[in-house]
Short mmCIF file of C-alpha atoms in Angstrom, two decimals:
data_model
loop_
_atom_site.label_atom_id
_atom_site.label_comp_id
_atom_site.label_asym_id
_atom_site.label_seq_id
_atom_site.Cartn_x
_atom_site.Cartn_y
_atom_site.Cartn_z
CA UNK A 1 0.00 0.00 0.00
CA UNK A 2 2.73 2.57 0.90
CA UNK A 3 3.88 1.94 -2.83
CA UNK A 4 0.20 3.02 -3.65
CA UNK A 5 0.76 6.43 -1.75
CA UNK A 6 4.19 7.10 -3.42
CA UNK A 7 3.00 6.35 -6.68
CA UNK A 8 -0.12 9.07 -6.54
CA UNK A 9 1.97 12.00 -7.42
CA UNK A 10 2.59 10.93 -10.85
CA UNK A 11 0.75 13.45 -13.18
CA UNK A 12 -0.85 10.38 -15.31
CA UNK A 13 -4.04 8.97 -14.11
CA UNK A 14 -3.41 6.01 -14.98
CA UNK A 15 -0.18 5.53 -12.92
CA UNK A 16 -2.18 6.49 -9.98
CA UNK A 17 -3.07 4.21 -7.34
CA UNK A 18 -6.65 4.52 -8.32
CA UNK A 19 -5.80 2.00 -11.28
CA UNK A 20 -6.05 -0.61 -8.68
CA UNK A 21 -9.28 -0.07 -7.33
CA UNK A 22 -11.32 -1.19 -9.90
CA UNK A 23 -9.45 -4.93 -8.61
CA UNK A 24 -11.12 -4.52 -5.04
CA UNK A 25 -14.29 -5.44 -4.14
CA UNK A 26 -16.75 -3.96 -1.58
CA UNK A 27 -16.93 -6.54 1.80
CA UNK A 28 -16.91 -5.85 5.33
CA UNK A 29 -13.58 -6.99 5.37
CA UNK A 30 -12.36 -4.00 3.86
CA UNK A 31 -13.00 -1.56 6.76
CA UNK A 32 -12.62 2.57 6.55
CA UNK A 33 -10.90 3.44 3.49
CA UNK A 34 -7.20 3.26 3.04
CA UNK A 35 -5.31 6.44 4.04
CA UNK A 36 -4.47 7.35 0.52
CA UNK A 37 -7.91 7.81 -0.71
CA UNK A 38 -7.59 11.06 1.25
CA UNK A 39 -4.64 12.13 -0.53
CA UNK A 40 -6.72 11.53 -4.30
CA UNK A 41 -6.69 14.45 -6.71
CA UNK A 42 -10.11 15.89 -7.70
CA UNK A 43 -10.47 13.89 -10.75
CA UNK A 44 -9.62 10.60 -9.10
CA UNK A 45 -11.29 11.24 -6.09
CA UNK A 46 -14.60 11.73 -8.44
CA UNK A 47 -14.01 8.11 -10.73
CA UNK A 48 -13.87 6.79 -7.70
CA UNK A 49 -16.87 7.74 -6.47
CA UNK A 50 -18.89 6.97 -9.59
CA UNK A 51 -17.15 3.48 -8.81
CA UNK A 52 -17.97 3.83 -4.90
CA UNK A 53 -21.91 5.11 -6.23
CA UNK A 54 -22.39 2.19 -8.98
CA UNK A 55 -21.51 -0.63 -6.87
CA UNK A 56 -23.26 0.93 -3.74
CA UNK A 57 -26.68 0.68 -6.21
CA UNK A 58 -25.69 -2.55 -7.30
CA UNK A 59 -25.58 -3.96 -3.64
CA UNK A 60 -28.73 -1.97 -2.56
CA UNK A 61 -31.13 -3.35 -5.63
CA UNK A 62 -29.92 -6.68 -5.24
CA UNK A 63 -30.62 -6.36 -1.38
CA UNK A 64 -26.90 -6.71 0.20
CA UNK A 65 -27.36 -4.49 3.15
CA UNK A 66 -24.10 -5.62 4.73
CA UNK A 67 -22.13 -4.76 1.59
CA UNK A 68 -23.71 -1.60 1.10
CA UNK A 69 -23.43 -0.86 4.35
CA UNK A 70 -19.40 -0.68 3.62
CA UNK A 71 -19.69 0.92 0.66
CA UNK A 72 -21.94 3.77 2.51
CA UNK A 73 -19.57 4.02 4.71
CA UNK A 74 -16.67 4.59 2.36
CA UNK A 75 -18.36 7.52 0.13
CA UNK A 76 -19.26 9.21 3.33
CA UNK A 77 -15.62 9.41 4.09
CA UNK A 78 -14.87 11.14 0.16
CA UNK A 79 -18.15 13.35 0.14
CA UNK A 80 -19.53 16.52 1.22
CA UNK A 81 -21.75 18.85 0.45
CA UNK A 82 -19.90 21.75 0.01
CA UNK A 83 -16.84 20.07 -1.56
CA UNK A 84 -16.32 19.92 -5.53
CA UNK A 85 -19.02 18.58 -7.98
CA UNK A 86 -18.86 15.40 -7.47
CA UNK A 87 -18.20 15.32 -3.57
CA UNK A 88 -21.27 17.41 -3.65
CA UNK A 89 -23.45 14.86 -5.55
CA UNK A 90 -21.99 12.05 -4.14
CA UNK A 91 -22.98 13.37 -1.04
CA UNK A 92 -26.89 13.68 -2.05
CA UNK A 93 -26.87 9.99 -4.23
CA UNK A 94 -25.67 8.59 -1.05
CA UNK A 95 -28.25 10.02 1.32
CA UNK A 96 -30.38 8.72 -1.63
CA UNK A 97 -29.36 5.38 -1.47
CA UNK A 98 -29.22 5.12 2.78
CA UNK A 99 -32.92 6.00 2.55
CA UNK A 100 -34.37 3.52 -0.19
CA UNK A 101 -32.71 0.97 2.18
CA UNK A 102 -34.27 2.43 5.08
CA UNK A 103 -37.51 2.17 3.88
CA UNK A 104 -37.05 -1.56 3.90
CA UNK A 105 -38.01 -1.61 7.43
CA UNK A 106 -40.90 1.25 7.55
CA UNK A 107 -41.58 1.51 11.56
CA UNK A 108 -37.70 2.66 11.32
CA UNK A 109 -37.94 4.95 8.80
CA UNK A 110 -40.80 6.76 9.83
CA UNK A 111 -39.34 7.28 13.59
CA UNK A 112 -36.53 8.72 12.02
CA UNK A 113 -38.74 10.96 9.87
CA UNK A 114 -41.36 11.67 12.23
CA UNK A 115 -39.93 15.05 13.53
CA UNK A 116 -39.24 16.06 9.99
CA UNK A 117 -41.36 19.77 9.20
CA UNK A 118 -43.24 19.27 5.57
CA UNK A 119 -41.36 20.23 2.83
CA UNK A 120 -43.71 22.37 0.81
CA UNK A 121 -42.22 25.91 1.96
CA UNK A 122 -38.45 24.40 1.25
CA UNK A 123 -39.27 23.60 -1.80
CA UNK A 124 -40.78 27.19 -2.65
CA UNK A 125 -37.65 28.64 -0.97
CA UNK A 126 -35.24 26.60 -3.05
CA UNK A 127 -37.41 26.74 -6.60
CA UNK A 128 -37.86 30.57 -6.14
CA UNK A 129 -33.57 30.26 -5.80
CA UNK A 130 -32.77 28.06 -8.76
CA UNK A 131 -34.90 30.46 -10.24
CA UNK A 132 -31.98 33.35 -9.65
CA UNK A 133 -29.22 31.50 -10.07
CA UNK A 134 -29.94 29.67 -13.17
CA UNK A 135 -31.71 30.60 -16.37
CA UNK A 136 -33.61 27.41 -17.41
CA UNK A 137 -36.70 28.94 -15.51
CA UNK A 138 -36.76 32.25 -16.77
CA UNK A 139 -35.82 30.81 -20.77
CA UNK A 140 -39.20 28.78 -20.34
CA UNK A 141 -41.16 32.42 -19.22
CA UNK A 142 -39.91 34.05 -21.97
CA UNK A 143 -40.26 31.55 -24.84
CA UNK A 144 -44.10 30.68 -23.00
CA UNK A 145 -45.23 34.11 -22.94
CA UNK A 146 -44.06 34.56 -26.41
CA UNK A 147 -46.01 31.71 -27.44
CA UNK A 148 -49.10 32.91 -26.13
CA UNK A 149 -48.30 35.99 -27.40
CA UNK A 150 -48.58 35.08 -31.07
CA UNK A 151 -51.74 32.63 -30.02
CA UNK A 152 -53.80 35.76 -28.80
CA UNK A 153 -53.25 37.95 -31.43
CA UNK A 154 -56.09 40.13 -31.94
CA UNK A 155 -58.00 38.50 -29.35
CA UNK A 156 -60.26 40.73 -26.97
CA UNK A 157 -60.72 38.29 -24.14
CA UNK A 158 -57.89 36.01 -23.27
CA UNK A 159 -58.19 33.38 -20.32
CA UNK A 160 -54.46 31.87 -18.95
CA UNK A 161 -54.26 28.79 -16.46
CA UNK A 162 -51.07 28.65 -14.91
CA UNK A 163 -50.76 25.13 -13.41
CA UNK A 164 -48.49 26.31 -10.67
CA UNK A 165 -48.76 29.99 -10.23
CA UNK A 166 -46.26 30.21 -7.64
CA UNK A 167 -43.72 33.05 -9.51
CA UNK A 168 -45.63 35.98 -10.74
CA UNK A 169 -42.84 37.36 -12.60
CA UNK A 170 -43.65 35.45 -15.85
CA UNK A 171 -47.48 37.03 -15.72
CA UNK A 172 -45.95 40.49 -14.86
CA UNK A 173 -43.82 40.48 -18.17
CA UNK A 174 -46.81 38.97 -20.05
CA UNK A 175 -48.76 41.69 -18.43
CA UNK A 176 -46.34 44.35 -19.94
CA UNK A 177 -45.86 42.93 -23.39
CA UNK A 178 -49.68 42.65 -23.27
CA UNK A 179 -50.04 46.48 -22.43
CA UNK A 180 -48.03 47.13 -25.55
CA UNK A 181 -50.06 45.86 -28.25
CA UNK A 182 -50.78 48.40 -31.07
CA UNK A 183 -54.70 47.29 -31.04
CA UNK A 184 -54.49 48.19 -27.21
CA UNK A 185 -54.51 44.99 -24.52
CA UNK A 186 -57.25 42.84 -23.91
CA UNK A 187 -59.51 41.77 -20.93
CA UNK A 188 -57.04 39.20 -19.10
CA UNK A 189 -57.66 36.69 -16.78
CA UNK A 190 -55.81 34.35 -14.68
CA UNK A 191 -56.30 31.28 -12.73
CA UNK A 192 -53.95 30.02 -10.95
CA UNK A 193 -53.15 26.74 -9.33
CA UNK A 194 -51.33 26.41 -6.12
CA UNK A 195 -51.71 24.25 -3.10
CA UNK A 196 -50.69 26.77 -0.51
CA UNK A 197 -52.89 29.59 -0.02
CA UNK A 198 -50.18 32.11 0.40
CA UNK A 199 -48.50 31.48 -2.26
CA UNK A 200 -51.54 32.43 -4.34
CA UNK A 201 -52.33 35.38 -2.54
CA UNK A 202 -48.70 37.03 -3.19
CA UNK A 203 -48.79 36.30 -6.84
CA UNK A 204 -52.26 37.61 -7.17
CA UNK A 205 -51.41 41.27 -4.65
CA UNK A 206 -48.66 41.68 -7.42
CA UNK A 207 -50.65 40.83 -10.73
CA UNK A 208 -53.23 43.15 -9.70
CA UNK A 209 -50.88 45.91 -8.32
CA UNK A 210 -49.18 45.64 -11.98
CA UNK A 211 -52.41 45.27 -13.95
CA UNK A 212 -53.66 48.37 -11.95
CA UNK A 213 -50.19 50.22 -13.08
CA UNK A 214 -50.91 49.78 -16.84
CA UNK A 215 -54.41 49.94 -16.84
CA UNK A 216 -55.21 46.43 -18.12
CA UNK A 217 -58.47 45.43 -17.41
CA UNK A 218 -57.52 42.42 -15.19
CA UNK A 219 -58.90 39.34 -12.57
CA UNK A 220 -57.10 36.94 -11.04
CA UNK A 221 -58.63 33.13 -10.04
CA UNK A 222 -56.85 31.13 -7.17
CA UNK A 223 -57.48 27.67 -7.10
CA UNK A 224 -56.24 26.05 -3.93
CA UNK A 225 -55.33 22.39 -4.46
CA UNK A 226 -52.54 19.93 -5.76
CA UNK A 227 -52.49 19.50 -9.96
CA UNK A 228 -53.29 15.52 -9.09
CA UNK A 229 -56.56 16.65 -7.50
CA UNK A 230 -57.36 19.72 -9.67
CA UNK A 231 -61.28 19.89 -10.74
CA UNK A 232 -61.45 20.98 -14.25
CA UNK A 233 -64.84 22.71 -12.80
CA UNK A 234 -63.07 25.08 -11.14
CA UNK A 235 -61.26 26.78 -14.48
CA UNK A 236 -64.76 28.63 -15.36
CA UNK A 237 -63.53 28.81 -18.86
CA UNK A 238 -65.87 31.20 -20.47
CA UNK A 239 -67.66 31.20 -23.78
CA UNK A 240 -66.02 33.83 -25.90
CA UNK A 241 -62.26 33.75 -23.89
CA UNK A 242 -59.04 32.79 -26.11
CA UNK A 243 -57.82 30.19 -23.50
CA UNK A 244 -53.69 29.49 -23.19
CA UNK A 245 -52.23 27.21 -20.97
CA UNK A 246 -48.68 27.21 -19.07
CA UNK A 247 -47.25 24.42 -17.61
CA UNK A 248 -43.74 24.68 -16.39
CA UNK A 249 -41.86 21.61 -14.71
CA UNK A 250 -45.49 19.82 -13.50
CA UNK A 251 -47.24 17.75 -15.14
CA UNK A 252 -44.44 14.76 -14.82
CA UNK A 253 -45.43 14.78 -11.59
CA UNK A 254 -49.03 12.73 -12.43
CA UNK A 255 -47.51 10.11 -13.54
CA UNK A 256 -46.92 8.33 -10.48
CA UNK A 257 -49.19 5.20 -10.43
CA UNK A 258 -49.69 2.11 -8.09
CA UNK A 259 -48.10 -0.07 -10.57
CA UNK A 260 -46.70 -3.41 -8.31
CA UNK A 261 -44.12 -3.82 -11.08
CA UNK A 262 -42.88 -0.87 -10.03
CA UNK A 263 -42.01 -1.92 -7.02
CA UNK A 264 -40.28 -4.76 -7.92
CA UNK A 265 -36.19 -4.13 -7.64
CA UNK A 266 -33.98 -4.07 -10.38
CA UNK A 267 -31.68 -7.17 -10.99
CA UNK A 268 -28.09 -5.95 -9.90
CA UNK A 269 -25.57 -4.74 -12.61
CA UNK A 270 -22.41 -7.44 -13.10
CA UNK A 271 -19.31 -6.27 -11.27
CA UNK A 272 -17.89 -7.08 -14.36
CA UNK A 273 -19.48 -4.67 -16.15
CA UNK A 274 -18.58 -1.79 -13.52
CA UNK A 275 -14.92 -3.09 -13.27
CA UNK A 276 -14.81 -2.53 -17.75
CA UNK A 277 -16.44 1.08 -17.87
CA UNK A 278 -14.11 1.82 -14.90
CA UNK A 279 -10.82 0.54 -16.87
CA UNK A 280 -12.03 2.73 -20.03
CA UNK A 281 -12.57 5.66 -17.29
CA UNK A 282 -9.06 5.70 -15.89
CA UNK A 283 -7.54 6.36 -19.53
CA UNK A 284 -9.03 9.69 -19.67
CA UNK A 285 -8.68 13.33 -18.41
CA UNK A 286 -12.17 15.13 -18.25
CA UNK A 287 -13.04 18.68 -16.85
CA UNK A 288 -16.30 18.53 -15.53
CA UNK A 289 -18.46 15.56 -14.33
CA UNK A 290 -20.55 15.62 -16.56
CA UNK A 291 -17.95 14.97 -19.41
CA UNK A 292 -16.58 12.12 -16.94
CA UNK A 293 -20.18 10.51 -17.08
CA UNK A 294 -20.42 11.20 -20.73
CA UNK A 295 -17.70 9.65 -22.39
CA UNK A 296 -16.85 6.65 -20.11
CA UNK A 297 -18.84 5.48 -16.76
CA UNK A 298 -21.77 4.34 -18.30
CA UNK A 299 -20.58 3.91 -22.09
CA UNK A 300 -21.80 0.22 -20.88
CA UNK A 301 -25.16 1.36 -20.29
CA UNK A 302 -28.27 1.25 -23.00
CA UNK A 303 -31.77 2.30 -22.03
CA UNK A 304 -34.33 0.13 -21.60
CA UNK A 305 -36.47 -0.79 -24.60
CA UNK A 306 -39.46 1.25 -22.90
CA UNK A 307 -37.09 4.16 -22.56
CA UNK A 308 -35.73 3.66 -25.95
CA UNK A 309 -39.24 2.74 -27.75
CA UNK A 310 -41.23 5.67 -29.47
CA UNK A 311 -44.60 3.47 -30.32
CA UNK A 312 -47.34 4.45 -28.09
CA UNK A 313 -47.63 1.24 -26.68
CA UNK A 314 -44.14 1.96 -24.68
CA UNK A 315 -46.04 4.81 -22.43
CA UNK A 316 -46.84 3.71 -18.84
CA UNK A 317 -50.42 4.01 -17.72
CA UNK A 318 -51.34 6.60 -15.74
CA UNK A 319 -55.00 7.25 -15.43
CA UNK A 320 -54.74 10.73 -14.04
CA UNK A 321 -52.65 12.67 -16.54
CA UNK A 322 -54.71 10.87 -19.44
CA UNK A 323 -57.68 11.93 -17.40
CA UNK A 324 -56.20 15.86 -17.13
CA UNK A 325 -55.02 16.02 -20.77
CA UNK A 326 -58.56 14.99 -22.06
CA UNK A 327 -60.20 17.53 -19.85
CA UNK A 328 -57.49 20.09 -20.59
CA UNK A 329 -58.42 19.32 -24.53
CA UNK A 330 -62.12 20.02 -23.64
CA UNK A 331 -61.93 23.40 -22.98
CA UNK A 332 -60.66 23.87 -26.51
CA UNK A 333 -56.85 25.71 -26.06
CA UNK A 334 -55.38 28.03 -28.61
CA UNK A 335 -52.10 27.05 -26.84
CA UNK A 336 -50.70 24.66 -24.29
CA UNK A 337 -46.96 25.70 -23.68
CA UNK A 338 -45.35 22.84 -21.40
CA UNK A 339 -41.83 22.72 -19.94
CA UNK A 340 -40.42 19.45 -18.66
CA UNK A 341 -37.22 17.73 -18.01
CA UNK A 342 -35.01 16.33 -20.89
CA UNK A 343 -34.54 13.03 -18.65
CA UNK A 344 -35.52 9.50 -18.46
CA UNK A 345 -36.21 9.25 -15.05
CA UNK A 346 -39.05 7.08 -14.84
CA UNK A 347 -37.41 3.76 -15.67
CA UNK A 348 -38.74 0.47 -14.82
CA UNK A 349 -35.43 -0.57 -13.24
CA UNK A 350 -33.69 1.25 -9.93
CA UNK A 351 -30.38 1.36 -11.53
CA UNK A 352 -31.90 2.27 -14.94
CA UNK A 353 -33.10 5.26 -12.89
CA UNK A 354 -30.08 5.92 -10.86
CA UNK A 355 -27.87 6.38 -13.84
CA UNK A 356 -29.86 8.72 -15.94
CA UNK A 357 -29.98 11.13 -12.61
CA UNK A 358 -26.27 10.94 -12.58
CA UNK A 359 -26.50 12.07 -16.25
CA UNK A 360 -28.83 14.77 -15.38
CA UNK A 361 -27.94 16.00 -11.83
CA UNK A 362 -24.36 15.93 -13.12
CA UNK A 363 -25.14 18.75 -15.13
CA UNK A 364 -26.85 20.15 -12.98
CA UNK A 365 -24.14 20.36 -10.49
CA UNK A 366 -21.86 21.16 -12.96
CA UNK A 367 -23.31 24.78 -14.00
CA UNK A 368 -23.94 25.97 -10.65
CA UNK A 369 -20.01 25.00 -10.11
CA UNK A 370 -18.67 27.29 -12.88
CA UNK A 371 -20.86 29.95 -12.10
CA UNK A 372 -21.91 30.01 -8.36
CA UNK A 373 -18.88 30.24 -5.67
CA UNK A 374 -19.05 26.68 -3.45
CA UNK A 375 -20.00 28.32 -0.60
CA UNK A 376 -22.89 30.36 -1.28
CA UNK A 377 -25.76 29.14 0.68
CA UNK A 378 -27.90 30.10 -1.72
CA UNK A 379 -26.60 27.46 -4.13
CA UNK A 380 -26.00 24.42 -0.72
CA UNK A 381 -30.02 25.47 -0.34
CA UNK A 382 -30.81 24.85 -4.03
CA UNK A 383 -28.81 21.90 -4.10
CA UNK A 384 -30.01 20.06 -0.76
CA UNK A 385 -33.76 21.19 -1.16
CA UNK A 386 -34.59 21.13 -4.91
CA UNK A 387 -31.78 18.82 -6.53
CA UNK A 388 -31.16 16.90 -3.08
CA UNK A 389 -34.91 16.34 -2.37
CA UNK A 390 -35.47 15.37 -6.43
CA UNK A 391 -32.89 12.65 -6.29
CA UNK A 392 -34.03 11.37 -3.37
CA UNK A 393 -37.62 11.25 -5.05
CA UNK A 394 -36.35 8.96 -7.97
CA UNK A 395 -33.72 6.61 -6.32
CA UNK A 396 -35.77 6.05 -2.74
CA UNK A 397 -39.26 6.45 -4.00
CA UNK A 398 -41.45 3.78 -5.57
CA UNK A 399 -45.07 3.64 -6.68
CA UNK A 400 -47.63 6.51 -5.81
CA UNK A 401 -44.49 7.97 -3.82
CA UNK A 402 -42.09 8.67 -6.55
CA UNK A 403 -43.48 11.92 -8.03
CA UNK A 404 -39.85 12.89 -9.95
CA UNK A 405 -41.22 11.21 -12.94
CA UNK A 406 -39.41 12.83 -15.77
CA UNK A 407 -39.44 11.50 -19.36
CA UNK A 408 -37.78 12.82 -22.57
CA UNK A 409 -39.98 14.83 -25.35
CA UNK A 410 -40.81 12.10 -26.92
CA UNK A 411 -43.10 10.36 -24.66
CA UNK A 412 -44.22 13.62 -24.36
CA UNK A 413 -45.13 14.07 -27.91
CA UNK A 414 -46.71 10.67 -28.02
CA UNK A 415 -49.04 11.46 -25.35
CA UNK A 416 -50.06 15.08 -26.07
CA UNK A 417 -50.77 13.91 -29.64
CA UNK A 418 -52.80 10.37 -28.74
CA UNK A 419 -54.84 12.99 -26.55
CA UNK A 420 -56.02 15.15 -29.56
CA UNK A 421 -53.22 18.13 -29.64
CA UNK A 422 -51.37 19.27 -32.55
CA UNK A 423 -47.79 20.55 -32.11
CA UNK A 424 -47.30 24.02 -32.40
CA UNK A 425 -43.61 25.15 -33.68
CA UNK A 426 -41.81 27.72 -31.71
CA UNK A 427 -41.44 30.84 -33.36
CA UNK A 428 -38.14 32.15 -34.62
CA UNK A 429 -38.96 35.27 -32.79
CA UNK A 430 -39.10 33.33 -29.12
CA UNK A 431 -35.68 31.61 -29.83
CA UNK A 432 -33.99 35.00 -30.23
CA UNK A 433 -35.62 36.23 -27.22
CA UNK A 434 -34.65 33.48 -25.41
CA UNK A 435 -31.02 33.71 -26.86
CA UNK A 436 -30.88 37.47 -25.89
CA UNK A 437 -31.49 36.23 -22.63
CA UNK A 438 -28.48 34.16 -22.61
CA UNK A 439 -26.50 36.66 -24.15
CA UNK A 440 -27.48 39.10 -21.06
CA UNK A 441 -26.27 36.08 -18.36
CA UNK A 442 -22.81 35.95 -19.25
CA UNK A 443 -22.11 32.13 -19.67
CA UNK A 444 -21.18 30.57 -22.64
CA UNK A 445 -22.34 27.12 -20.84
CA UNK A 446 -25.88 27.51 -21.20
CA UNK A 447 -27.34 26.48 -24.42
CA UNK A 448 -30.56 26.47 -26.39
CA UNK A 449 -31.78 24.96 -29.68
CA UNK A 450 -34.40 24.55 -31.96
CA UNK A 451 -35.63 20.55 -32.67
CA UNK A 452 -38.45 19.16 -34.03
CA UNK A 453 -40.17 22.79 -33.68
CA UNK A 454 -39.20 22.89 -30.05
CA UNK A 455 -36.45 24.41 -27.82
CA UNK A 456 -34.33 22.36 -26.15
CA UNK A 457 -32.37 24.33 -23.21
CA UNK A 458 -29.09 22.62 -21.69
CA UNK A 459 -25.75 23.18 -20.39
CA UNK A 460 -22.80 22.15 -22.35
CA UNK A 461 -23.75 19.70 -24.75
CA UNK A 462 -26.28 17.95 -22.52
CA UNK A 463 -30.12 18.72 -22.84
CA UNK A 464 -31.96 19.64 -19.41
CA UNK A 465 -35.20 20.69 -20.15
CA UNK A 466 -37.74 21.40 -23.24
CA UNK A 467 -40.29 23.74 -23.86
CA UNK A 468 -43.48 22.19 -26.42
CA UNK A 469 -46.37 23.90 -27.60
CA UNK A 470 -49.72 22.55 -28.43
CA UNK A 471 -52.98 23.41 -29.52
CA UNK A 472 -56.51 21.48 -29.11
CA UNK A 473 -56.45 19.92 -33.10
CA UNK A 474 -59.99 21.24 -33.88
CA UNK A 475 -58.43 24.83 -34.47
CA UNK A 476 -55.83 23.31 -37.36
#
């Protein structure tokens, strides 16, 4: 071992001594980690704990709770929360793990959870922060209201549902750009859709305060309730009103469904497998994690063939969004603008799962890293409350539980068109808004592109989120 230590200062990873871990295996017999781990560069220290992460999963889904007991113990010894990128998502993937294993035994978990304050204002806090410190948020304001925008041209009545009105900012701009219109603005009204009362009761004090301010004729509808238990009712859609519809980073969230298959654990990946992609890892230099992920760690990996399928046969069930897109499609929409993850996070397997949230929180991680300083709270409060709480969501969650149920555009498309909409391209107009935007934050890392007639927004060359638009097809 102590020619291990001498042999880390070499410059090449690959004459490190972390070209012999892929050789060791995870057992109780291996104890605390060895006293070089602690002297690992940045890079090293991270390929080891994909390595540490992967084989952790494998233990957990194939129900080795001594195992990943050890290996638990080892990442808690290389992570942190307000280390570098990966020591930082390490940290939450590991909490991750600790807790789907907890809720093995339930009377444990829950006394361990029972002093635990609900999450709902945290996760306003930390939203209304990723909000600030990233763009993807405001991008999907500006290319919605743009959308809408162009819908409601010329119209003299014009109804907008927001289904989660929590940040009033994007109707305050629409408001404005509204106000502008050479045939003067219309009547506008807004419902919005919020389960917390106060929440609904800022956004509408500062719609009306604004509407009042440029003279737009104006009326705002709260709707207390979660979107799973939303009564179409309650919209009052009037005859004669030009109705739009904004979702942004929602509706994902009804797909959660009983299904016992989902339940069911994932076979384990072969530690043969790991030990290749981690060979093929160690020959490289990356940057950022989410190149290391990208071009080695799970090079192995292939999605599922439900992931992978586009027929419409390869969407899961899920009785309540098919039940809110048919309603949504009886009240006849000009527009339906919908943002949603660019992620497959609604596998049918656990590890299937676990790596496409490395992909995606990877990238995650890796923008607020180049442009937020590690120890802003700001970004630790983002990271433990939105991303944190997320990841937790989709690795520990199963059945009605696990509401981080992200899928790609795709399955997107195939639903919003089996329930009667018609895609509606994104103008040219909104994309240069939207790039203007970018121009205005400074960072060359953020991207945004035009596919299939929608935008695509990412960082580097990994896609993070799309924005859609869609129409009810009887106006085509």
């Amino acid at each position: 071992m102590a020619r291990m230590v001498q042999d880390e200062g070499s410059s090449s990873v690959t004459s490190s001594p972390l070209q012999f871990f892929s050789l060791m295996s995870l057992s109780p017999s291996l104890g605390s980690p060895y006293p070089w781990l602690r002297e690992l560069k940045s890079e090293e220290r991270g390929l080891y704990l994909i390595h540490l992460i992967l084989s952790c999963a494998n233990h957990v889904a194939a129900g080795s709770l001594e195992n990943a007991n050890v290996g638990l113990e080892q990442i808690s010894h290389l992570s942190s929360p307000d280390g570098d990128t990966m020591q930082r998502i390490a940290a939450y993937f590991t909490e991750a793990l600790a807790d789907r294993i907890l809720k093995a035994w339930p009377g444990l978990h829950k006394a361990l959870n029972s002093t635990r304050l609900s999450s709902i204002s945290e996760g306003i806090l930390a939203r209304k922060l990723f909000f600030e410190l990233c763009p993807f948020v405001k991008l999907s304001f500006v290319i919605t209201n743009q959308a809408i925008l162009e819908a409601m041209e010329g119209e003299k009545m014009v109804h907008v549902i927001d289904l989660n009105a929590a940040e009033p900012a994007q109707w305050i701009a629409l408001l404005q750009a509204l106000s502008a219109r050479p045939d003067g603005p219309p009547h506008l009204r807004i419902t919005g859709i919020h389960e917390q009362k106060e929440v609904l009761d800022h956004t509408a004090l500062r719609l009306t305060e604004e509407a009042e301010k440029l003279d737009i004729p104006f009326q705002f509808n709260p709707i207390i309730c979660k979107l799973e238990n939303l009564d179409v009712e309650k919209l009052r859609v009037k005859t004669g009103e030009a109705l739009a519809i904004s979702s942004v980073l929602q509706l994902h969230s009804l797909l959660a469904s009983d299904d016992e298959n989902a339940r069911k654990r994932s076979p384990p990946v072969s530690r043969s497998s790991n030990s290749v992609n981690l060979q093929r890892a160690l020959q490289m230099n990356q940057n950022t994690l989410g190149e290391l992920l990208e071009k080695d760690m799970v090079n192995g990996y292939s999605p599922s063939p439900d992931s992978a399928s586009s027929s419409p046969a390869s969407l899961s069930t899920s009785p309540k969004m098919e039940s809110l897109l048919a309603a949504l499609w009886g009240l006849s929409p000009k527009i339906m603008v919908v943002t949603e993850q660019e992620s497959n996070h609604n596998g049918s397997t656990f590890m299937e799962r676990l790596l496409e949230a490395l992909y995606f929180y990877a990238s995650l991680f890796d923008c607020l890293e180049s442009t937020v300083s590690r120890n802003s709270m700001e970004r630790i409060k983002v990271e433990k409350m939105l991303f944190g709480e997320e990841i937790k969501n989709i690795i520990a969650c199963e059945g009605t539980e696990r509401k981080e149920r992200h899928e790609k555009l795709d399955k997107w498309m195939q639903r919003f068109d089996f329930a009667g909409f018609g895609r509606v391209p994104m103008s040219y107009y909104g994309l240069l808004q939207a790039r203007r935007l970018l121009q205005n934050y400074g960072c060359d890392g953020y991207k945004i592109k035009e596919e299939n007639g929608c935008l695509v927004l990412g960082w580097q060359d990994r896609s993070l989120f799309t924005v859609s638009a869609w129409r009810c097809r009887r106006y085509d």
